[in-house]
Amino acid sequence: MRYTFAFILLTTPVFAEDSDHLVKIDGVEILHAWAQASDGPKARVFVEIENDSDTPIILRGGDAPDVAASIALMGASIKAGGDPQPIDEMPIAPGSHIDLVPDGLYLALDGLKAPLTKGEEFEMHLILEPHGEVEIHVEIEAADATAHSHAGHSH
Amino acid sequence: MLSVWDMVSATAQNIVLLVLLLLPGLVTGAIVLRGYAAGRLLWALIWAHRWVSLVFAMLIAVSVAIGTGLTAQERGLREGSAKAAEPFDLIVSAPGNEITVMFAAVYLQPTDMPLLDGPTYQAIADHPRVTLAAPIAFGDSYKGAPVVGTTPQFVTHLAADLAAGRMFATPEEAVIGADVPLQVGDDFSPAHNIGEAAEEGAHGDFAYTVVGKLPANGSPWDKALLVPVESVWEIHGLANGHTADWDGTLGPPFDPAFFPGTPAILVRAEALWANYALRSEFSTERTMAFFPGAVLARLHGLMGDVREVMSGLAILTQVLVAASSLAALTLLTRLLSRRFAVLRAIGAPRRFIFALTWSYASLLIVAGAAVGLILGLLTSRVISAVISARTDILVQAGLGWPEFHLVAGFVSVTVILALLPAALTLRRPVVSDLRS
């Protein structure tokens, strides 16, 4: 199977996971990762990251060789009519949070190995310094969804 | 194949699309006219029926003008509104409706908004990633134009160099937009509120002196009067944002305890990523942070949907007008039937008559489409001038590739439809037409 669809809980020992929607690692909470359904070569992944640790963290992108050829951190243009811009790194200071959302920052998946269908799930890694590759569980919402179906839940 | 297409420049893609849209019409023409030079006879035919031909061509021109004018107008409005919003990266306000706040803070459309307090402003201004945090305090006016309280840093952000004069340096000085009918050295007294609710004299004898003028930037700020936010607070009987030992230097730092409040704050960061971080950070229960550009893009998306519908209706109108014209042309060919019968009698091949009739119809279509493009441009320019005058947003509508594609597609479809009246001509009985 070319996809690694996840229906199991993550077991990596470096972090504890409260639910499919939430990953905790050394005071960093990664919540509600979701993607818009896509039957083309591209898709976008969104997630909420809260840094309650004492050290800054840096989001650099993602990785999911079974799902897409590449995953890059991109920023939707803040000007009307502008093109999305690649973002090399997104520092998240202690005590602050960043939401990856459709009209802001997002993870751009390019070269999808198979269509992303609403209701299905997959796993991918966030490249999050200094924690390295952090596995997250991504739920696929509708192609025109603007938020995770559990957005607003604190878990 | 798609990746190759993506690698080609936008101009090359547009040219290829134009050629592809014209191709069916051109191929039809090449096949129909192959081996014939019907030019002189065609011209004679048109001249003989010049008024009818003119009416047909103008009908087509008007329908094309409606279609191209609408799309050009929509694009002009989209580009104009985007340009006007360019200096506004991130706006922070009290929670509410992003569109309402954007219209108030960016396009200076009057609205009542709750104020952000001193500690909130301080938290934003002190953020390490923020390079500019400018209060935008609106509510007063002068002869219907908004008087906006802000800082010298914001004025410099709008225009690094003033068109005339200098920056305001005392609370009684002002810098005005390019279209304000005042000059450097003039005085004006602000009215409390704006529009019909404006109260002249509410601020007593207080008057500003114009010391500088901004260059035009095609936005509602061209009609705005920018004044120190300290004076806006003071003339409303509030603290001026500074402690009692203030040295008189306008702008930040403000003291949170003496900061009366501002409806909106323009926030700017140098790094692109920092803008996203700031938006996340200032999107709280007490503050709303948004990119006006992103809100505008959503509105443009909506306009795009409307444009699609309008374009569809415009194409339908064009095809209906063209079909009506071709139907009328079929009737006209009955009037020409005796001439065609004579041509047939003196040996003209049936295909020549077919080619002549088709050329006649196609020439009217092409001429009508060309005139329609020009009419569309003129119409959209007139409408642009009206919109600019009413909204203060500089709208410049011009013909672009979408209009050329629209017309190319229209011409191709209708010249193929013109095969029908040409074919009907051939079915007419020569002998009875000669006798008629």
XYZ file of C-alpha atoms in Angstrom:
591
model
C 0.000 0.000 0.000
C 1.542 3.254 -1.134
C -0.164 5.306 1.599
C 0.532 4.834 5.232
C -2.971 5.505 6.436
C -2.918 5.580 10.163
C -5.549 4.016 12.298
C -3.183 3.263 15.142
C -1.900 5.436 17.915
C 1.606 6.695 17.609
C 4.042 4.839 19.829
C 7.264 6.757 19.396
C 8.772 6.983 22.906
C 10.021 10.601 22.673
C 6.501 11.969 23.080
C 3.167 11.102 24.471
C 0.021 11.559 22.409
C -3.294 12.407 23.991
C -5.391 11.643 20.931
C -5.227 11.502 17.153
C -5.811 15.263 17.171
C -3.050 16.156 19.598
C 0.672 15.496 19.833
C 2.644 16.728 22.848
C 6.403 16.908 22.940
C 8.406 18.675 25.651
C 5.823 21.393 26.218
C 4.990 21.773 22.525
C 1.433 20.931 21.476
C 0.633 20.071 17.881
C -3.102 20.058 17.372
C -5.697 19.397 14.683
C -3.552 18.577 11.674
C -5.746 18.420 8.595
C -5.499 18.555 4.836
C -7.845 19.620 2.092
C -8.968 16.760 -0.129
C -7.219 16.787 -3.502
C -7.262 14.668 -6.638
C -4.480 16.657 -8.287
C -0.730 16.659 -7.731
C -0.853 19.234 -4.923
C -2.492 19.535 -1.511
C -2.178 21.674 1.611
C -1.816 20.675 5.271
C -2.747 22.899 8.214
C -2.044 22.519 11.915
C -1.972 24.468 15.179
C 1.346 24.574 17.060
C 1.575 25.919 20.599
C 4.971 26.378 22.221
C 4.489 26.222 25.985
C 8.103 25.183 26.514
C 10.929 27.424 27.695
C 12.842 27.302 24.434
C 12.101 28.620 20.967
C 11.200 26.092 18.308
C 11.469 26.435 14.545
C 9.105 24.910 11.990
C 10.955 24.203 8.741
C 8.543 22.045 6.753
C 7.493 18.459 6.596
C 8.191 15.063 5.198
C 5.985 12.171 4.068
C 7.688 10.099 1.341
C 4.723 7.736 1.104
C 2.265 10.580 0.519
C 4.003 13.311 -1.483
C 7.289 13.900 -3.284
C 7.946 17.072 -1.290
C 6.471 19.122 1.526
C 7.425 22.784 1.845
C 6.398 25.513 4.255
C 4.595 28.236 2.280
C 2.898 31.519 3.088
C -0.230 32.666 1.261
C 0.321 36.183 -0.045
C -0.629 38.897 2.395
C -1.317 41.145 -0.620
C -4.383 40.713 -2.795
C -3.495 38.975 -6.038
C -0.001 38.005 -4.856
C 1.585 34.569 -5.183
C 2.355 32.259 -2.240
C 5.904 32.621 -0.964
C 8.203 29.886 0.370
C 9.030 30.314 4.043
C 12.369 28.773 5.016
C 11.713 28.779 8.717
C 8.981 29.778 11.118
C 10.325 30.512 14.616
C 7.788 30.043 17.409
C 8.828 31.804 20.600
C 8.229 30.311 24.055
C 4.680 31.040 25.161
C 3.418 31.763 21.658
C 1.556 29.797 19.035
C 1.173 29.678 15.286
C -1.839 28.467 13.336
C -1.304 27.120 9.846
C -4.512 28.143 8.041
C -5.728 28.344 4.423
C -5.135 32.108 4.080
C -1.837 32.110 5.976
C 1.004 29.680 6.506
C 0.538 26.122 5.264
C 2.480 23.015 4.337
C 2.413 22.548 0.576
C 2.410 18.921 -0.553
C 3.652 18.484 -4.102
C 3.714 15.328 -6.175
C 0.945 13.438 -4.368
C 1.332 9.668 -4.735
C -2.460 9.171 -4.614
C -5.540 11.399 -4.275
C -6.405 12.654 -0.793
C -10.002 11.643 -0.119
C -12.244 13.303 2.448
C -12.645 11.198 5.574
C -9.340 9.359 5.169
C -6.176 10.005 7.161
C -2.430 9.819 6.746
C 0.687 10.346 8.777
C 3.510 12.729 8.074
C 6.426 14.327 9.885
C 6.827 17.954 10.851
C 10.413 19.167 10.763
C 10.469 21.009 14.055
C 13.778 22.093 15.544
C 15.150 21.131 18.033
C 12.845 18.108 18.152
C 13.652 16.821 14.687
C 10.965 14.958 12.762
C 7.745 14.817 14.726
C 5.094 12.403 13.503
C 1.578 13.826 13.214
C -1.761 12.412 12.209
C -3.487 14.313 9.386
C -7.222 14.103 8.773
C -8.504 14.840 5.290
C -11.364 17.312 5.172
C -13.377 18.565 2.173
C -11.466 20.247 -0.643
C -13.093 23.579 0.227
C -12.873 23.202 4.026
C -11.448 26.195 5.868
C -10.851 24.566 9.254
C -10.474 21.208 10.988
C -13.844 19.733 11.917
C -12.773 19.885 15.584
C -11.351 23.411 15.372
C -11.916 25.221 18.656
C -11.780 22.045 20.745
C -8.998 22.279 23.281
C -8.546 18.513 23.799
C 2.221 18.005 -20.578
C 0.866 20.156 -17.744
C 4.347 20.791 -16.389
C 5.535 21.943 -19.836
C 2.564 24.342 -19.978
C 3.438 25.632 -16.497
C 7.009 26.330 -17.615
C 5.850 28.579 -20.461
C 5.557 32.292 -19.645
C 2.102 33.763 -19.013
C 2.341 35.878 -22.187
C 3.221 32.833 -24.293
C 0.310 30.909 -22.720
C -2.059 33.747 -23.571
C -0.819 33.949 -27.160
C -1.179 30.182 -27.590
C -4.707 30.303 -26.137
C -5.630 33.186 -28.457
C -4.370 31.283 -31.498
C -6.202 28.126 -30.390
C -9.435 30.072 -29.981
C -9.054 31.720 -33.388
C -7.955 28.526 -35.103
C -11.417 26.998 -35.777
C -12.526 30.240 -37.432
C -9.318 30.589 -39.422
C -9.414 26.969 -40.602
C -13.079 27.385 -41.595
C -12.181 30.526 -43.540
C -9.221 28.841 -45.243
C -11.356 25.890 -46.341
C -14.328 27.993 -47.494
C -12.250 30.558 -49.388
C -9.688 28.125 -50.826
C -9.052 29.014 -54.478
C -11.259 32.129 -54.520
C -10.589 35.843 -54.384
C -14.005 37.255 -53.586
C -12.737 40.612 -52.312
C -14.055 43.009 -54.959
C -17.408 41.303 -55.274
C -17.697 41.168 -51.485
C -16.985 44.869 -51.193
C -19.563 45.620 -53.884
C -22.096 43.525 -51.980
C -21.441 45.339 -48.725
C -21.555 48.744 -50.385
C -24.834 47.912 -52.057
C -26.296 47.034 -48.634
C -24.184 49.348 -46.504
C -26.884 50.481 -44.081
C -28.179 47.010 -43.386
C -24.580 45.800 -43.029
C -23.816 48.648 -40.655
C -26.810 47.791 -38.456
C -25.744 44.123 -38.301
C -22.147 45.016 -37.458
C -23.221 47.510 -34.777
C -25.552 44.976 -33.152
C -22.619 42.593 -32.864
C -20.354 45.444 -31.688
C -22.702 46.418 -28.861
C -23.018 42.833 -27.641
C -19.215 42.402 -27.715
C -18.776 45.752 -25.950
C -21.037 44.640 -23.088
C -19.028 41.457 -22.598
C -15.556 42.954 -22.823
C -16.532 46.078 -20.887
C -17.801 44.010 -17.955
C -14.697 41.844 -17.660
C -12.317 44.796 -18.099
C -14.248 46.750 -15.485
C -14.154 43.935 -12.956
C -10.391 43.546 -13.411
C -9.812 47.287 -13.110
C -11.768 47.433 -9.854
C -9.903 44.403 -8.505
C -6.486 45.867 -9.342
C -7.401 49.332 -8.088
C -8.692 48.090 -4.736
C -5.626 45.855 -4.299
C -3.253 48.736 -4.994
C -5.081 50.952 -2.508
C -4.657 48.277 0.192
C -0.953 47.680 -0.498
C 0.485 49.770 2.379
C -1.668 47.873 4.916
C 0.049 44.590 5.773
C -1.649 43.699 9.044
C -4.475 45.451 10.873
C -5.254 44.847 14.526
C -8.607 45.984 15.926
C -11.183 44.959 18.479
C -12.933 41.705 17.515
C -15.586 42.231 14.876
C -16.097 41.900 11.184
C -12.868 41.917 9.167
C -14.549 43.440 6.123
C -16.094 46.274 8.141
C -12.755 47.059 9.788
C -10.943 46.851 6.456
C -13.372 49.295 4.840
C -12.952 51.647 7.803
C -9.167 51.488 8.281
C -8.014 50.959 4.691
C -10.728 52.603 2.595
C -11.748 55.181 5.231
C -15.464 54.389 5.061
C -16.978 55.784 8.275
C -18.090 53.272 10.894
C -18.367 53.076 14.677
C -15.769 50.754 16.134
C -14.742 49.833 19.680
C -11.303 51.046 20.752
C -8.142 49.112 21.582
C -6.742 50.251 24.908
C -3.242 51.384 25.930
C -1.893 48.054 27.240
C -3.007 46.342 24.030
C -1.293 48.967 21.901
C 1.787 48.713 24.105
C 1.945 44.927 23.742
C 1.826 45.274 19.966
C 4.278 48.168 19.749
C 6.756 46.427 22.071
C 6.688 43.141 20.195
C 10.221 42.361 18.990
C 9.026 41.510 15.472
C 6.992 44.709 15.007
C 8.737 47.498 13.107
C 5.717 49.803 12.875
C 2.607 49.964 15.059
C 0.604 53.014 14.038
C -2.736 54.000 15.539
C -5.342 54.883 12.917
C -7.876 57.059 14.721
C -10.756 58.149 12.500
C -14.065 59.789 13.302
C -13.590 63.506 12.585
C -13.929 65.149 9.199
C -13.432 68.300 7.214
C -16.025 69.090 4.527
C -16.871 65.384 4.221
C -13.249 64.231 4.024
C -11.915 62.048 6.854
C -9.529 63.519 9.413
C -7.310 60.668 10.605
C -5.192 60.792 13.723
C -1.943 58.876 13.424
C 1.830 59.140 13.827
C 4.605 60.657 11.696
C 5.908 57.108 11.158
C 2.634 56.107 9.497
C 2.734 59.135 7.169
C 6.294 58.202 6.185
C 5.106 54.621 5.622
C 2.409 55.882 3.222
C 4.886 58.068 1.331
C 8.596 58.263 2.048
C 8.730 61.669 0.365
C 6.014 64.280 0.617
C 4.895 66.015 -2.570
C 5.066 69.359 -0.775
C 5.966 70.775 2.625
C 7.096 68.770 5.614
C 5.909 66.306 8.252
C 3.684 67.579 11.064
C 5.761 68.377 14.144
C 3.239 69.856 16.575
C -0.320 68.763 17.526
C -1.783 71.683 15.540
C -0.204 70.694 12.209
C -1.503 68.393 9.456
C -0.356 66.596 6.324
C -3.072 66.259 3.687
C -3.796 63.858 0.837
C -3.109 64.871 -2.760
C -6.778 65.529 -3.604
C -7.658 67.647 -0.563
C -8.570 71.125 -1.844
C -6.199 72.872 0.568
C -2.613 74.005 0.225
C 0.382 74.132 2.540
C -0.184 77.087 4.873
C -4.010 76.790 4.879
C -5.931 76.270 8.131
C -8.947 74.022 8.721
C -11.185 73.193 11.670
C -12.273 69.559 12.039
C -15.928 68.630 12.535
C -16.833 65.905 15.008
C -18.042 62.798 13.152
C -18.400 62.463 9.377
C -21.087 62.663 6.717
C -24.593 63.705 7.725
C -23.704 63.198 11.408
C -20.838 65.709 11.229
C -21.015 68.412 13.903
C -19.313 71.591 12.750
C -17.800 73.591 15.580
C -17.952 70.698 18.038
C -14.235 71.119 18.636
C -14.496 74.860 19.258
C -12.004 77.125 17.563
C -9.357 74.447 17.247
C -7.702 74.559 13.833
C -4.939 72.676 12.113
C -2.404 74.252 9.790
C -1.474 72.281 6.700
C 2.304 71.826 6.612
C 2.658 69.019 4.059
C 0.950 67.275 1.171
C 1.196 63.589 0.226
C 1.750 62.451 -3.354
C -1.274 60.835 -5.035
C -1.527 57.071 -4.523
C -4.928 56.294 -6.023
C -6.619 55.456 -2.751
C -9.164 57.121 -0.432
C -6.154 58.437 1.517
C -5.737 60.984 -1.281
C -8.741 62.801 0.219
C -7.777 62.300 3.864
C -6.325 64.843 6.259
C -3.688 63.234 8.486
C -3.121 64.812 11.863
C -1.182 63.868 15.013
C -3.197 61.319 17.007
C -2.298 63.309 20.143
C -4.426 66.230 18.963
C -7.374 63.965 18.024
C -7.421 62.696 21.596
C -6.961 66.155 23.108
C -9.771 67.857 21.191
C -12.091 65.072 22.385
C -11.171 65.937 25.970
C -8.928 62.902 26.445
C -5.323 62.422 27.501
C -2.784 62.859 24.724
C -1.094 59.487 25.103
C 1.910 60.878 26.971
C 2.807 61.632 30.560
C 2.871 65.152 31.984
C 6.608 65.458 31.318
C 6.178 64.764 27.585
C 8.795 66.615 25.521
C 6.358 67.290 22.660
C 7.798 64.770 20.194
C 4.837 63.351 18.276
C 4.209 59.630 18.002
C 5.466 56.663 20.020
C 6.372 55.757 22.636
C 2.956 56.243 24.218
C 2.268 55.650 27.868
C -0.400 52.932 28.245
C -1.933 54.736 31.221
C -2.504 57.877 29.116
C -3.440 56.137 25.864
C -7.158 56.828 25.324
C -7.611 54.177 22.640
C -7.608 53.665 18.889
C -10.055 51.808 16.642
C -7.295 50.220 14.567
C -3.549 49.737 14.515
C -1.484 49.214 11.388
C 1.199 46.650 12.140
C 4.202 46.006 9.991
C 7.045 43.498 10.256
C 10.121 43.234 8.083
C 10.180 39.455 7.636
C 7.271 37.839 5.820
C 7.030 34.970 8.319
C 6.772 37.470 11.160
C 3.483 38.761 9.735
C 1.950 35.303 10.078
C 3.318 34.968 13.606
C 1.934 38.378 14.568
C -1.479 37.562 13.133
C -1.603 34.354 15.153
C -0.386 36.134 18.257
C -2.819 39.050 18.054
C -5.835 36.917 17.165
C -7.166 36.694 20.689
C -10.413 37.143 22.563
C -9.673 40.877 22.898
C -8.066 41.605 19.538
C -8.643 40.714 15.908
C -5.683 40.616 13.523
C -6.049 40.195 9.780
C -4.319 40.842 6.483
C -6.452 43.294 4.467
C -4.888 41.787 1.337
C -6.183 38.336 2.262
C -9.666 39.686 3.052
C -9.619 41.548 -0.237
C -8.520 38.375 -2.045
C -11.599 36.635 -0.627
C -13.803 39.487 -1.856
C -12.071 39.328 -5.233
C -12.781 35.595 -5.273
C -16.444 36.402 -4.803
C -16.204 39.040 -7.525
C -14.544 36.400 -9.691
C -17.538 34.104 -9.222
C -19.867 36.950 -10.162
C -17.604 37.721 -13.113
C -17.879 34.103 -14.294
C -21.668 34.342 -14.240
C -21.644 37.746 -15.924
C -19.162 36.550 -18.532
C -21.372 33.556 -19.231
C -24.384 35.826 -19.656
C -22.334 38.170 -21.838
C -21.233 35.284 -24.076
C -24.834 34.069 -24.275
C -25.950 37.592 -25.229
C -23.253 37.770 -27.888
C -24.160 34.409 -29.363
C -27.870 35.291 -29.333
C -27.199 38.613 -31.060
C -24.926 36.890 -33.551
C -27.535 34.175 -34.167
C -30.220 36.849 -34.661
C -27.942 38.685 -37.051
C -27.255 35.498 -38.978
C -30.987 34.743 -39.125
C -31.560 38.244 -40.445
C -28.703 37.676 -42.853
C -30.456 34.571 -44.136
C -33.421 36.752 -44.969
C -31.093 39.259 -46.574
C -29.635 36.575 -48.805
C -33.154 36.051 -50.138
C -33.038 39.687 -51.244
C -29.683 38.959 -52.838
C -30.949 35.789 -54.437
C -31.413 37.357 -57.875
C -27.813 38.621 -57.887
C -26.563 35.201 -56.845
C -28.755 33.542 -59.499
C -27.212 35.835 -62.121
C -23.744 34.869 -60.904
C -24.705 31.212 -61.096
C -26.170 31.738 -64.613
C -22.943 33.273 -65.909
C -21.000 30.306 -64.625
C -20.022 31.012 -61.015
C -19.577 27.714 -59.178
C -21.944 26.910 -56.289
C -19.006 26.908 -53.879
C -18.095 30.462 -54.946
C -21.599 31.658 -54.031
C -21.238 29.784 -50.752
C -17.843 31.428 -50.108
C -19.187 34.876 -50.989
C -22.165 34.594 -48.658
C -20.034 33.240 -45.815
C -17.433 35.992 -46.342
C -20.155 38.616 -46.185
C -21.444 37.286 -42.859
C -17.962 36.744 -41.440
C -16.782 40.214 -42.385
C -19.707 41.758 -40.510
C -18.918 39.562 -37.487
C -15.194 40.411 -37.460
C -15.826 44.125 -38.031
C -18.505 44.143 -35.326
C -16.206 42.344 -32.880
C -13.343 44.793 -33.546
C -15.578 47.833 -33.070
C -17.063 46.117 -29.999
C -13.609 45.827 -28.414
C -13.070 49.567 -28.820
C -16.580 50.375 -27.555
C -16.004 48.072 -24.586
C -12.776 49.874 -23.717
C -14.434 53.294 -23.953
C -17.425 52.162 -21.873
C -15.271 50.658 -19.145
C -13.180 53.822 -18.977
C -16.272 55.953 -18.479
C -17.561 53.590 -15.759
C -14.085 53.528 -14.151
C -14.090 57.317 -13.922
C -17.496 57.235 -12.207
C -16.396 54.519 -9.732
C -13.140 56.377 -8.991
C -15.066 59.565 -8.303
C -17.490 57.789 -5.975
C -15.060 55.515 -4.083
C -11.790 57.461 -4.330
C -10.158 54.227 -5.463
C -8.301 54.769 -8.705
C -9.813 52.269 -11.145
C -8.034 51.960 -14.483
C -9.814 49.583 -16.819
C -8.064 48.470 -19.975
C -8.327 45.632 -22.442
C -6.379 42.529 -21.490
C -5.939 38.953 -22.594
C -9.303 37.773 -21.147
C -11.139 40.218 -23.397
C -9.129 39.174 -26.467
C -9.798 35.513 -25.644
C -13.505 36.208 -25.202
C -13.732 37.937 -28.563
C -11.581 35.324 -30.317
C -13.859 32.549 -29.063
C -16.941 34.522 -30.071
C -15.604 35.179 -33.581
C -14.675 31.519 -34.094
C -18.071 30.221 -32.974
C -20.078 32.722 -35.000
C -18.104 32.423 -38.253
C -18.738 28.675 -38.051
C -22.428 29.396 -37.447
C -22.289 31.622 -40.555
C -21.843 28.472 -42.631
C -25.571 27.890 -42.164
C -26.966 30.918 -44.048
C -24.287 30.359 -46.688
C -25.464 26.773 -47.152
C -29.101 27.877 -47.326
C -28.225 30.199 -50.216
C -27.202 27.205 -52.302
C -30.586 25.578 -51.883
C -32.347 28.383 -53.677
C -33.698 27.543 -57.168
C -31.651 29.479 -59.756
C -34.277 29.648 -62.473
C -37.099 30.986 -60.327
C -34.701 33.427 -58.649
C -33.712 34.730 -62.099
C -37.353 35.290 -62.957
C -38.163 36.964 -59.633
